[in-house]
Every structure is written in structure tokens, then in C-alpha cells.
């Protein structure tokens, strides 16, 4: 009897317990919510599970929301409060709970507490995490922020002391778990092998100290795969701000979607003793980057090792053919000042834009003056257009103010347009094509033949220039005049004396229009004077020596060559090898600038169709900074 | 001591006047009646004992030199000893057959003019027996033609002082038969050199130069014929070297008649010195042959030693014609010599700094001006330079 009573009581207790818990909170509703599909169902399920565990553990409800700017009206805080109150959230009669709401557009997180939760989570906890936790969006997407919040909150209440790194690790782990089921399905579809991942989603394969953790144990039998989940911005060297990383990730996602080509940014403090180029290839190949059958894409690797600081931009698949040496040099030229001035984020964002141009137009830069529809462009005289166009920004304002009226004076005086233009890029065109296009599309030229003369200065590590004559000016621009003009300007540009180069051009055009000739420079005349003097000294000296030797008619006989009678024999007796001496002298090389070796600070090292450990072909360029 | 028996006077058989050798005619001509006489060929027996070529065997019994000669196989001293010069303290006195005056002749003079009757005298004892020359090249260029040769000589002498022609004074011209020895022989021997052959290559960051060293020996030989070495101590060796060459095809058998009207000297340079000079000339030629051959085989060479041998040697004693004179300018004498056979003029010449400077400046100005003018012309013509 007693036994039967005990069983009845126990059964009643067991039945009553969940009923009691259900009374305290509504387990039947999701504690994770996204407004417009910011979270996948798997992620929602995962977050819900975490939140429910939290509720059970601390008797405080936890709600995790991801939204965007269109998902609410008014302030995010008010919207979060309304969401909590209008739904059946909260534990117990005071509806104790904590809600984290993340707006992906503004990259803002608000944490709201209700009931007793307000006492358990102080304002300092809220403030600190509202600032800190949005960074998890960069590497872990929309899932990262609420997941990190749940872990931080749990840790706080449990009295733990986990730091941000631990949290990040756990988030990554949870992220991995969150998509576990989906991943398993994806693996089946995309062939991504089953592996552990680090906080960036990179594979954890290798524990050897001399190899990065993503490096496979057996590279020879490695099977390539595409991994869309792994982060495209991996800042192990921590040189970007959170905002920069986010901007990069977003822009990369857009570019990849538009062009179907991958973009990867990777920073690290070491290459594990490997060559920078090879390390970049391996990273790209072994971490699942690249899109399509040929794994198209580019990876920019920045190595911050103080002894091996530099970058490598590596192209794979169809991008290899697009990433030619001149283009690589131009893109590296553009990136170099940013790297040198430690404006890493800015430089990389700019590089990503250039890469987008490369993907979409075949050239990384776009001239601002080039009409988008060249075919329908109608050329006409444009007297108001500026004749001083300093795209390369090598002149200061004062100089610009000086040149503008000088060029206008020539136009007015002789009826020909005189134009000075500086640029750092030729936008995939040859120098000649570029100059002609610039003259044509900007409407330069005077009269029906568009008479004019254009000086184009291509500013760069090594300045060069081009002078093009149009219309009637062509007749005056003889080869001699052209050479004289060019030589003077080039000598000025060699020392980056842009002002002198420009001034020399203006002066010579003026003189040529007036007299039909271009005068020699002062240095040229001086050189000719020196040449004449040298010729004089040579002629005078040789003549004097000759005359002096003729004065000396008395010389003692030295040999009897004149009295040889025909008997002359030299017979080898022996040629015995004695020994050998070897001397070595170190070759002193100037700054190295080759297309296939380690780059100097001012020139790219360009490797065409090289391969790393996987054997897959890559084309890359890089520089030290 | 009366040496009159050794005097050969050149007296005109027609008028008793003095006969002299006239180069342009190649004959003896009377200074008074212009009668011409052919040169008397001396009898073979007269020349006997004065061998055409004095070989080394001719004096085989001469005592050996204390010092071993540098080139083995030839000892000129043996020949030389056989023709020792008269020493200064035994000045011979000759009695002029024309006027009977006693004439003292220095040991080396072989012909002279009687200071009393201007009779041309040849001292036959200086040129007979072992002292008899093997040959003589007679004067071809007459004294009166010297001016023309000198004018030709001055033509390309641009640095002479301006006043050289107006102020200089040409002193007495003397036609001298200068004693020369003509050395013939074959020089052969073994040369030892250390030679080096280098090659360079690049190994990584280093330039590697490998030098292989060899011990090299070459047997060399060269034959020389008639190397003339002047044996007159009174004349500067360089001056005599410069007046060379002579066309030895013109070499005549000696006759004292050729000396008539000219000064003739006997050799007076020590034999060792003559041999050394000849040796050095031959050695220099042979060595330059070896060096040239080795230089074509090796990158660099360094001389170690040599052992040389002379063979097939012969020496001739000849008299060669030279005009000697000095030109005096501002108290300084400049010595000249003219090859009496070819007319080649050699001698010291004064140079003037001002003339030299002006010479240089004129050419400098012309050349520099021309180049500058070309630049300017090119500029106005729109040329490329």
C-alpha cells in the first residue's frame, strides 16, 4: 500500500514539474529571431537552444534578435522593448529576462534587461558588451553577435572570467555547431571535407610548429574544395579596425556575387619560413578559396613579420590572365604608399575596389574623364576646358595657378591649344593611345583641325613623358624639335622637377611657334661648348705630340728587328701545370628589380604561373614595405 | 819614330796637286787640274791577313776572359784583341811626303790633311793588316747637297725657335768614315716563364676567378745579319744608331783612296762594350718574339730565366760615311749627323715654348671653332646635333 502510494506521489510529482516550469516561462516560442532572414533556420535553432539552456540554468529569459534598419521603426531600444513585451517572453511573474537585439545595417547591438535581470546585469556589463560584441559580425556573420552575447551573459552569471578571445573561440565553435546539420548536407553537396575549424573558420589540420594550422598533413593527396563559409577577411596580424574588416567583408561579398570571382584578404605575422608567394598560394589552395572549376579569385596576403614585411597579391584561375605584370605593377604602385604609411585598411579597401575594376573591365583603374559610352561621344571644341590637368597631383596650387594663364596665353597668341596633363595610370592603354584619348575626349584642339600640343607626364617611380602634336602643330614639331623638347623635360622629370619640366614645355612651345625651332637648353649649349673644347684639346694635343716627336730624331737602338735574316723559331718545350688559385669577389648589386624574385621596396616581384605545395597554378606579385 | 812609310799621299800624277775622293763621281779628282782617276783596287795579297770576315776561330789562341760572357758561344774580344788600338802615349809621327813636315796623328785617325801644305794623307798603317777594314761604303752625298737635305729635314720641324734660321750658325761640316762592326750570328736558347691562364664565372653572389699557373719553357732561335754597332768613342752612340740604316749592298772592298778628302777614324771602343751592345739588341729581339708568342697563349706571363747560346757568328769591320756638324744657337751647340750614303739627317733640335704654345693654340682654336660652328649651323638648319 505504502509502495503504491509512493508510486502515485512520485508520478504526480514528475508530471507536475514540467507544468510548473511551463508556468514560469513559455518554452514553446523561439528565443532567437531574425527579421528578414538574417539567420538561417539552423542558426535560429542553435541560438534558441543556447537561450533555453540559459533560461533553465538561471531562471532568466534570454531573447536574441537580429534585424536590419527596415525591421523596426523609431529607436532600436524601443523596438527591442516592444518586441519583448508584445511577445510572451520573460521568466516568472516579473517576466525577468534579457534581450539582445543586433541591427546589421548600423552594426549596433542593444541589450535590454527586464524584471530581476536588471539587477543581475549591471549597466557596465551592458555598455561594455554593446560596444564590443558587434565585432563578432565580421568573422561570424549575423550569427556571431547573438551567440557571443549568450556566451558572455552565461559566463557573467556563472562568475567566469573568459576573455574576448575565449568568447570568440566559443562563438566560432558554436557557429560550427549551429550549421552542423546544414554543413553535413553541404559537405555532401560541395565536397567540403569534415574538419575542425579555428575562430576564422579556417581548417585545423596541423599541429606542427613550423606549419600553419590550416596546412594539410599530406599536401600531395589534398583534394581541392570550395568553402563559401570560411571568412574572406582574416586579420591575424590585427592591422585592420573592426569597421574596416566589416567594410571589406561586405564589399567582397558584393564583388563575389557580381563577378563570380573570389576575393580574400589575409594578414599574418609569419609565413612559417616559407616564401611569401608560396605561402599565399598554399593558404588560398588549402583553405577552400576560389570559385568555379578553376577556383577563380585573388588573395591579398600581408605579412607583418618585421623581418619579412610585405605583401603578395596572388591570382588564380581565369584571373591569372587578367593579372598581367603591368597591371600588377600598377596595382602594387597604388597600394605601396598606403602600406608604407601604415594606412592598411584604407589601402586594402582601395585595392579591393581596383580589383573589382579589374574583374569587371579588365583594368584596375578607370579614368574619370573617359566617357562611359565612347561610341556615341561627339568631339567638339571646348574653349573653357582646363589646359592644366594634374591627375597625378604632382603640382601644388601655386604652380597650377602659374601654369594655367601661361598655357592660355599660348592658345590665345598662336591659336593652338597647349595642354599639360599628369597621370599615374594609362588605364590599360599604351602611352600614345592614352594621350590621344585624353586629347580627344576632353575636347582639346583649336580650329577645325584641333590644333594643339599636349605634354603628358606619366608620374611614377620613374617618370616619363610624351609630347603629342595635333593639327597644324604637327608641321612644326619636327623630329629634332621633338627630341630637344623631350630631352629637356625628361632631364627635369628625372629629379621630379615637375615645375621645371612643365615650364620648359611652355617656353619651348612658345619659341617653336615663334621661330619654328626649339632651342637647346643652357646645359645643352654648355655641353656643346665643352665638346668643342674637348675636340680642340684633342686636336691641339695630338698635333703637338706629333710635332714634338718629329723634333726628336736621335734615338738609341733598342733591338735588332731590322737585321733578322729569316731564321726565327719558337719551339714549345713544356707547359707544366703547377697549381690553381681561386679568388671570390662578392657581387655588389644595386637595388634589385626583377620580375621573378623577391621584391624591393619600389618594384614588384612578379611570378607568372607559379605553384605552391598543391601544384595549382597562380600568378602573383608582391613587394616589401 | 818615323812612320812615313805608312803615309799614302794622293798626288795628281798630272800636276802634282792634291787628289780627293768626289762622292758624286765616285772617283779621285785633282783639286787643281780636275783630272779624274779611278779608285785603285788593292791587290788580293795586300788584303791577306785581314780576313773578309773575322770569325771567332781567327783568334782562338787569345787568352780567355775572366768573366764568362752572358751569351755563350761567341767571344768578340778574341777578334778585337787582334786589332788593338794604339795607346795615347805612343802618338805616331808621320812625315808629309809633299812638304816634308812632320805630322802627329792621333791613334785613331786614319786620314788627315797636312796642316802645312793641305796635302791629303792616308795613314795606311791604321787601315792595314789586322786593322784593315773589310769594306767601306763610299760617300754618295756630296757636301754641297747637304743644305738641300737639311732643308728637307727642317720642313716638318714645326717647333723650332723663330730665330733658328736667322740666328743659328752652322759650324764646319766634317765628312767622317765612322768605324762600325757588323755582327752576324744566330742566337738561340731556352726561356723559362711562369704563365697564368685565368677564367671567370659567377657562382651565386660571387664572381669566381680561377687562375691556373704553368711552368713554361720555350726554345727560341733567331738569325741576325750585319747588325751595325759603331765603334767610335768620339761619336754619340744614339746619334750613330739614328743615322742608320745603310744599304750594305753598296759595301766596297776597302781602298784608302775612298778616304782621300775625308776624315777617317779607327775603332776605339772597348770590345766588351761593343759585344754587349750587339748582344742586347739581339736578346731584346729574341725575347720579344718569345713574349709575343706566350702572350697569345696565356693571360699573363712572368719571366724566370733564360740560357742563351750564340752560333754561326761572324764580324765585319767596315767604315761607313757620316757627315758630322754642329749648329750653334745662342751659345749652345746642337750636334747633327747625316748619313753619307742616303742623306738621312738626324740631330738634336731646339724647341721653343712660345712656338709650341702657339702651335697648340692655333690647332685648338681651329678644331674647337669648327665643332662649335657645326653645332650652331646645325641648330639654325634644324639639324639633330
Coordinates of N, CA, C and O in Angstrom, one line a residue, chain B residues 93-186:
Chain B
X93 N 154.4 59.7 -85.4 CA 154.7 60.9 -86.1 C 154.9 60.5 -87.6 O 155.6 59.5 -87.9
X94 N 154.2 61.2 -88.4 CA 154.3 60.9 -89.9 C 154.9 62.1 -90.6 O 154.7 63.2 -90.2
X95 N 155.7 61.8 -91.6 CA 156.4 62.8 -92.3 C 155.7 63.0 -93.6 O 155.5 62.1 -94.4
X96 N 155.2 64.3 -93.9 CA 154.4 64.6 -95.1 C 155.4 64.5 -96.3 O 156.4 65.1 -96.4
X97 N 155.0 63.6 -97.3 CA 155.8 63.4 -98.4 C 155.8 64.6 -99.4 O 156.7 64.8 -100.2
X98 N 154.8 65.5 -99.2 CA 154.7 66.6 -100.1 C 155.6 67.8 -99.7 O 156.4 68.3 -100.5
X99 N 155.5 68.1 -98.4 CA 156.3 69.2 -97.9 C 157.4 68.8 -96.9 O 158.2 69.7 -96.5
X100 N 157.4 67.6 -96.5 CA 158.4 67.1 -95.5 C 158.1 67.4 -94.1 O 158.9 67.1 -93.2
X101 N 157.0 68.1 -93.9 CA 156.6 68.4 -92.5 C 156.3 67.2 -91.7 O 155.8 66.2 -92.2
X102 N 156.6 67.2 -90.4 CA 156.3 66.1 -89.5 C 154.9 66.3 -89.0 O 154.6 67.3 -88.4
X103 N 154.1 65.3 -89.1 CA 152.7 65.4 -88.7 C 152.4 64.4 -87.6 O 152.8 63.2 -87.7
X104 N 151.8 64.9 -86.5 CA 151.5 63.9 -85.4 C 150.0 63.5 -85.6 O 149.1 64.4 -85.8
X105 N 149.8 62.3 -85.7 CA 148.4 61.8 -85.9 C 147.9 61.0 -84.6 O 148.7 60.3 -84.0
X106 N 146.7 61.4 -84.2 CA 146.2 60.7 -83.0 C 146.0 59.2 -83.4 O 145.9 58.9 -84.5
X107 N 146.0 58.4 -82.3 CA 146.0 57.0 -82.5 C 144.8 56.5 -83.4 O 145.0 55.5 -84.0
X108 N 143.7 57.2 -83.4 CA 142.5 56.6 -84.1 C 142.4 57.2 -85.5 O 141.6 56.6 -86.3
X109 N 143.0 58.3 -85.8 CA 142.9 58.9 -87.1 C 143.5 58.1 -88.2 O 144.7 57.7 -88.0
X110 N 142.8 57.9 -89.2 CA 143.4 57.1 -90.3 C 143.7 57.9 -91.6 O 144.4 57.5 -92.5
X111 N 143.1 59.1 -91.6 CA 143.4 60.0 -92.7 C 143.4 61.4 -92.2 O 142.7 61.7 -91.2
X112 N 144.2 62.3 -92.8 CA 144.3 63.6 -92.3 C 144.8 64.6 -93.4 O 145.2 64.1 -94.4
X113 N 144.7 65.9 -93.1 CA 145.2 66.9 -94.0 C 146.5 67.5 -93.4 O 146.5 67.9 -92.3
X114 N 147.5 67.6 -94.3 CA 148.8 68.2 -93.8 C 148.5 69.6 -93.4 O 148.0 70.4 -94.3
X115 N 148.8 70.1 -92.2 CA 148.5 71.4 -91.8 C 149.3 72.5 -92.5 O 149.0 73.7 -92.5
X116 N 150.4 72.0 -93.2 CA 151.3 73.0 -93.8 C 151.1 73.1 -95.3 O 151.0 74.2 -95.8
X117 N 150.8 72.0 -96.0 CA 150.6 72.1 -97.4 C 149.2 71.6 -97.8 O 149.0 71.5 -99.0
X118 N 148.4 71.3 -96.9 CA 147.0 70.8 -97.1 C 146.9 69.6 -97.9 O 145.9 69.3 -98.6
X119 N 148.0 68.9 -97.9 CA 148.1 67.6 -98.7 C 147.2 66.6 -98.0 O 147.1 66.5 -96.7
X120 N 146.4 65.8 -98.7 CA 145.5 64.8 -98.1 C 146.3 63.5 -97.9 O 146.9 63.0 -98.9
X121 N 146.4 63.1 -96.7 CA 147.2 62.0 -96.3 C 146.4 60.8 -95.7 O 145.5 61.1 -94.9
X122 N 146.6 59.6 -96.2 CA 146.0 58.4 -95.6 C 147.1 57.7 -94.9 O 148.1 57.4 -95.4
X123 N 146.8 57.4 -93.6 CA 147.8 56.7 -92.8 C 147.5 55.2 -92.9 O 146.7 54.6 -92.3
X124 N 148.2 54.6 -93.8 CA 147.9 53.2 -94.2 C 148.1 52.2 -93.1 O 147.5 51.1 -93.1
X125 N 149.0 52.5 -92.1 CA 149.2 51.5 -91.1 C 148.0 51.4 -90.2 O 147.8 50.5 -89.4
X126 N 147.1 52.5 -90.2 CA 145.8 52.4 -89.4 C 144.7 51.6 -90.1 O 143.7 51.3 -89.5
X127 N 145.0 51.3 -91.3 CA 144.0 50.6 -92.1 C 144.6 49.5 -92.9 O 144.1 49.1 -94.0
X128 N 145.6 48.9 -92.3 CA 146.2 47.7 -93.0 C 146.4 46.6 -92.0 O 146.2 46.8 -90.8
X129 N 146.7 45.5 -92.5 CA 146.9 44.3 -91.7 C 145.6 44.0 -90.9 O 144.5 43.9 -91.5
X130 N 145.8 43.7 -89.6 CA 144.6 43.4 -88.8 C 143.7 44.6 -88.7 O 142.5 44.4 -88.3
X131 N 144.1 45.8 -88.9 CA 143.3 47.0 -88.8 C 142.6 47.3 -90.1 O 141.9 48.3 -90.1
X132 N 142.9 46.6 -91.0 CA 142.3 46.9 -92.3 C 140.8 46.6 -92.3 O 140.4 45.5 -92.0
X133 N 139.9 47.6 -92.7 CA 138.5 47.3 -92.7 C 138.2 46.3 -93.8 O 138.9 46.1 -94.8
X134 N 137.1 45.6 -93.5 CA 136.6 44.6 -94.5 C 135.9 45.3 -95.7 O 135.8 44.7 -96.8
X135 N 135.5 46.4 -95.4 CA 134.8 47.1 -96.5 C 134.5 48.6 -96.2 O 134.7 49.0 -95.0
X136 N 134.0 49.3 -97.2 CA 133.7 50.7 -97.0 C 132.6 51.0 -97.9 O 132.4 50.5 -99.0
X137 N 131.7 51.8 -97.3 CA 130.6 52.4 -98.2 C 131.1 53.8 -98.5 O 131.2 54.7 -97.6
X138 N 131.4 54.1 -99.7 CA 131.9 55.5 -100.0 C 130.8 56.5 -99.8 O 129.6 56.2 -99.9
X139 N 131.2 57.7 -99.7 CA 130.3 58.9 -99.6 C 129.5 59.0 -100.9 O 130.1 58.9 -102.0
X140 N 128.2 59.1 -100.9 CA 127.4 59.3 -102.1 C 126.9 60.7 -102.2 O 126.7 61.2 -103.2
X141 N 126.7 61.2 -100.9 CA 126.1 62.6 -100.9 C 127.3 63.6 -100.8 O 128.0 63.5 -99.9
X142 N 127.4 64.5 -101.8 CA 128.4 65.5 -101.8 C 128.1 66.5 -100.7 O 126.9 66.7 -100.4
X143 N 129.1 67.2 -100.2 CA 128.9 68.1 -99.1 C 127.9 69.2 -99.5 O 127.1 69.7 -98.7
X144 N 128.0 69.6 -100.8 CA 127.2 70.8 -101.3 C 125.7 70.4 -101.3 O 124.9 71.3 -101.3
X145 N 125.4 69.1 -101.3 CA 124.0 68.8 -101.3 C 123.4 68.7 -99.9 O 122.2 68.5 -99.7
X146 N 124.3 68.9 -98.9 CA 123.8 68.8 -97.5 C 122.7 69.8 -97.2 O 121.7 69.5 -96.5
X147 N 122.8 71.0 -97.8 CA 121.8 72.0 -97.5 C 120.4 71.6 -97.9 O 119.5 71.8 -97.2
X148 N 120.4 71.0 -99.1 CA 119.1 70.5 -99.6 C 118.5 69.5 -98.6 O 117.3 69.5 -98.3
X149 N 119.3 68.6 -98.2 CA 118.9 67.6 -97.2 C 118.4 68.2 -95.9 O 117.4 67.8 -95.3
X150 N 119.2 69.2 -95.5 CA 118.8 69.8 -94.2 C 117.5 70.6 -94.4 O 116.7 70.5 -93.5
X151 N 117.3 71.3 -95.5 CA 116.1 72.0 -95.7 C 114.9 71.0 -95.7 O 113.8 71.3 -95.1
X152 N 115.1 69.8 -96.3 CA 114.0 68.8 -96.3 C 113.8 68.4 -94.8 O 112.6 68.2 -94.4
X153 N 114.9 68.2 -94.1 CA 114.8 67.8 -92.7 C 114.0 68.8 -91.9 O 113.2 68.5 -91.0
X154 N 114.2 70.1 -92.1 CA 113.6 71.1 -91.3 C 112.1 71.3 -91.6 O 111.4 71.9 -90.9
X155 N 111.7 70.7 -92.8 CA 110.3 71.0 -93.3 C 109.3 70.7 -92.3 O 108.3 71.5 -92.1
X156 N 109.3 69.6 -91.6 CA 108.3 69.2 -90.7 C 108.7 69.4 -89.2 O 108.1 68.9 -88.3
X157 N 109.7 70.3 -89.0 CA 110.1 70.6 -87.7 C 109.4 71.9 -87.3 O 110.0 73.0 -87.5
X158 N 108.2 71.8 -86.8 CA 107.3 73.0 -86.6 C 107.6 73.7 -85.3 O 107.2 74.9 -85.1
X159 N 108.4 73.1 -84.4 CA 108.5 73.7 -83.1 C 109.9 74.4 -83.0 O 110.3 74.7 -81.9
X160 N 110.6 74.6 -84.1 CA 111.9 75.3 -84.0 C 111.7 76.7 -83.6 O 110.6 77.3 -83.9
X161 N 112.6 77.3 -82.9 CA 112.5 78.7 -82.5 C 112.4 79.6 -83.8 O 113.0 79.2 -84.8
X162 N 111.7 80.7 -83.6 CA 111.5 81.5 -84.8 C 112.9 82.0 -85.4 O 113.0 82.1 -86.6
X163 N 113.8 82.3 -84.5 CA 115.1 82.8 -85.0 C 116.1 81.7 -85.3 O 117.3 82.0 -85.5
X164 N 115.6 80.5 -85.4 CA 116.6 79.4 -85.6 C 117.3 79.6 -86.9 O 118.5 79.4 -87.0
X165 N 116.6 79.9 -88.0 CA 117.3 80.0 -89.3 C 118.1 81.3 -89.4 O 119.1 81.3 -90.1
X166 N 117.6 82.4 -88.8 CA 118.3 83.6 -88.9 C 119.5 83.7 -88.0 O 120.6 84.3 -88.3
X167 N 119.4 83.2 -86.8 CA 120.4 83.4 -85.8 C 121.4 82.2 -85.7 O 122.5 82.3 -85.2
X168 N 121.0 81.0 -86.1 CA 121.8 79.9 -85.9 C 123.0 79.9 -86.9 O 122.9 80.5 -88.0
X169 N 124.1 79.3 -86.4 CA 125.3 79.3 -87.3 C 125.7 77.8 -87.4 O 126.0 77.1 -86.4
X170 N 125.8 77.4 -88.7 CA 126.2 76.0 -88.9 C 127.7 76.0 -88.9 O 128.4 76.7 -89.6
X171 N 128.3 75.1 -88.1 CA 129.7 75.1 -87.9 C 130.3 74.1 -89.0 O 129.5 73.5 -89.8
X172 N 131.6 73.9 -89.0 CA 132.3 73.2 -90.0 C 131.7 71.8 -90.2 O 131.5 71.0 -89.2
X173 N 131.5 71.4 -91.4 CA 131.0 70.0 -91.7 C 132.2 69.1 -92.0 O 133.1 69.5 -92.7
X174 N 132.2 68.0 -91.3 CA 133.3 67.1 -91.5 C 132.7 65.8 -92.0 O 131.8 65.2 -91.4
X175 N 133.3 65.3 -93.1 CA 132.9 64.0 -93.6 C 133.8 62.9 -93.0 O 135.0 63.0 -93.1
X176 N 133.2 62.1 -92.3 CA 133.9 61.1 -91.5 C 133.5 59.7 -91.9 O 132.3 59.4 -92.0
X177 N 134.6 58.8 -92.1 CA 134.3 57.4 -92.2 C 134.3 56.8 -90.8 O 135.3 56.8 -90.2
X178 N 133.1 56.5 -90.3 CA 133.0 56.0 -88.9 C 133.2 54.5 -88.9 O 132.6 53.8 -89.7
X179 N 134.0 54.0 -88.0 CA 134.2 52.6 -87.9 C 133.0 51.9 -87.3 O 132.5 52.3 -86.3
X180 N 132.5 50.9 -88.0 CA 131.3 50.1 -87.5 C 131.7 48.6 -87.5 O 132.5 48.2 -88.4
X181 N 131.3 47.9 -86.6 CA 131.4 46.4 -86.7 C 130.0 45.9 -87.0 O 129.0 46.3 -86.5
X182 N 130.0 45.0 -88.0 CA 128.7 44.4 -88.4 C 128.7 43.0 -87.8 O 129.5 42.1 -88.2
X183 N 127.8 42.8 -86.9 CA 127.7 41.5 -86.2 C 126.7 40.6 -86.9 O 125.6 41.0 -87.2
X184 N 127.1 39.3 -87.1 CA 126.2 38.3 -87.7 C 126.2 37.1 -86.8 O 127.2 36.8 -86.2
X185 N 125.1 36.5 -86.6 CA 125.1 35.3 -85.8 C 123.7 34.8 -85.5 O 122.7 35.4 -85.9
X186 N 123.6 33.6 -85.0 CA 122.3 33.0 -84.6 C 122.2 32.9 -83.1 O 123.1 32.3 -82.5

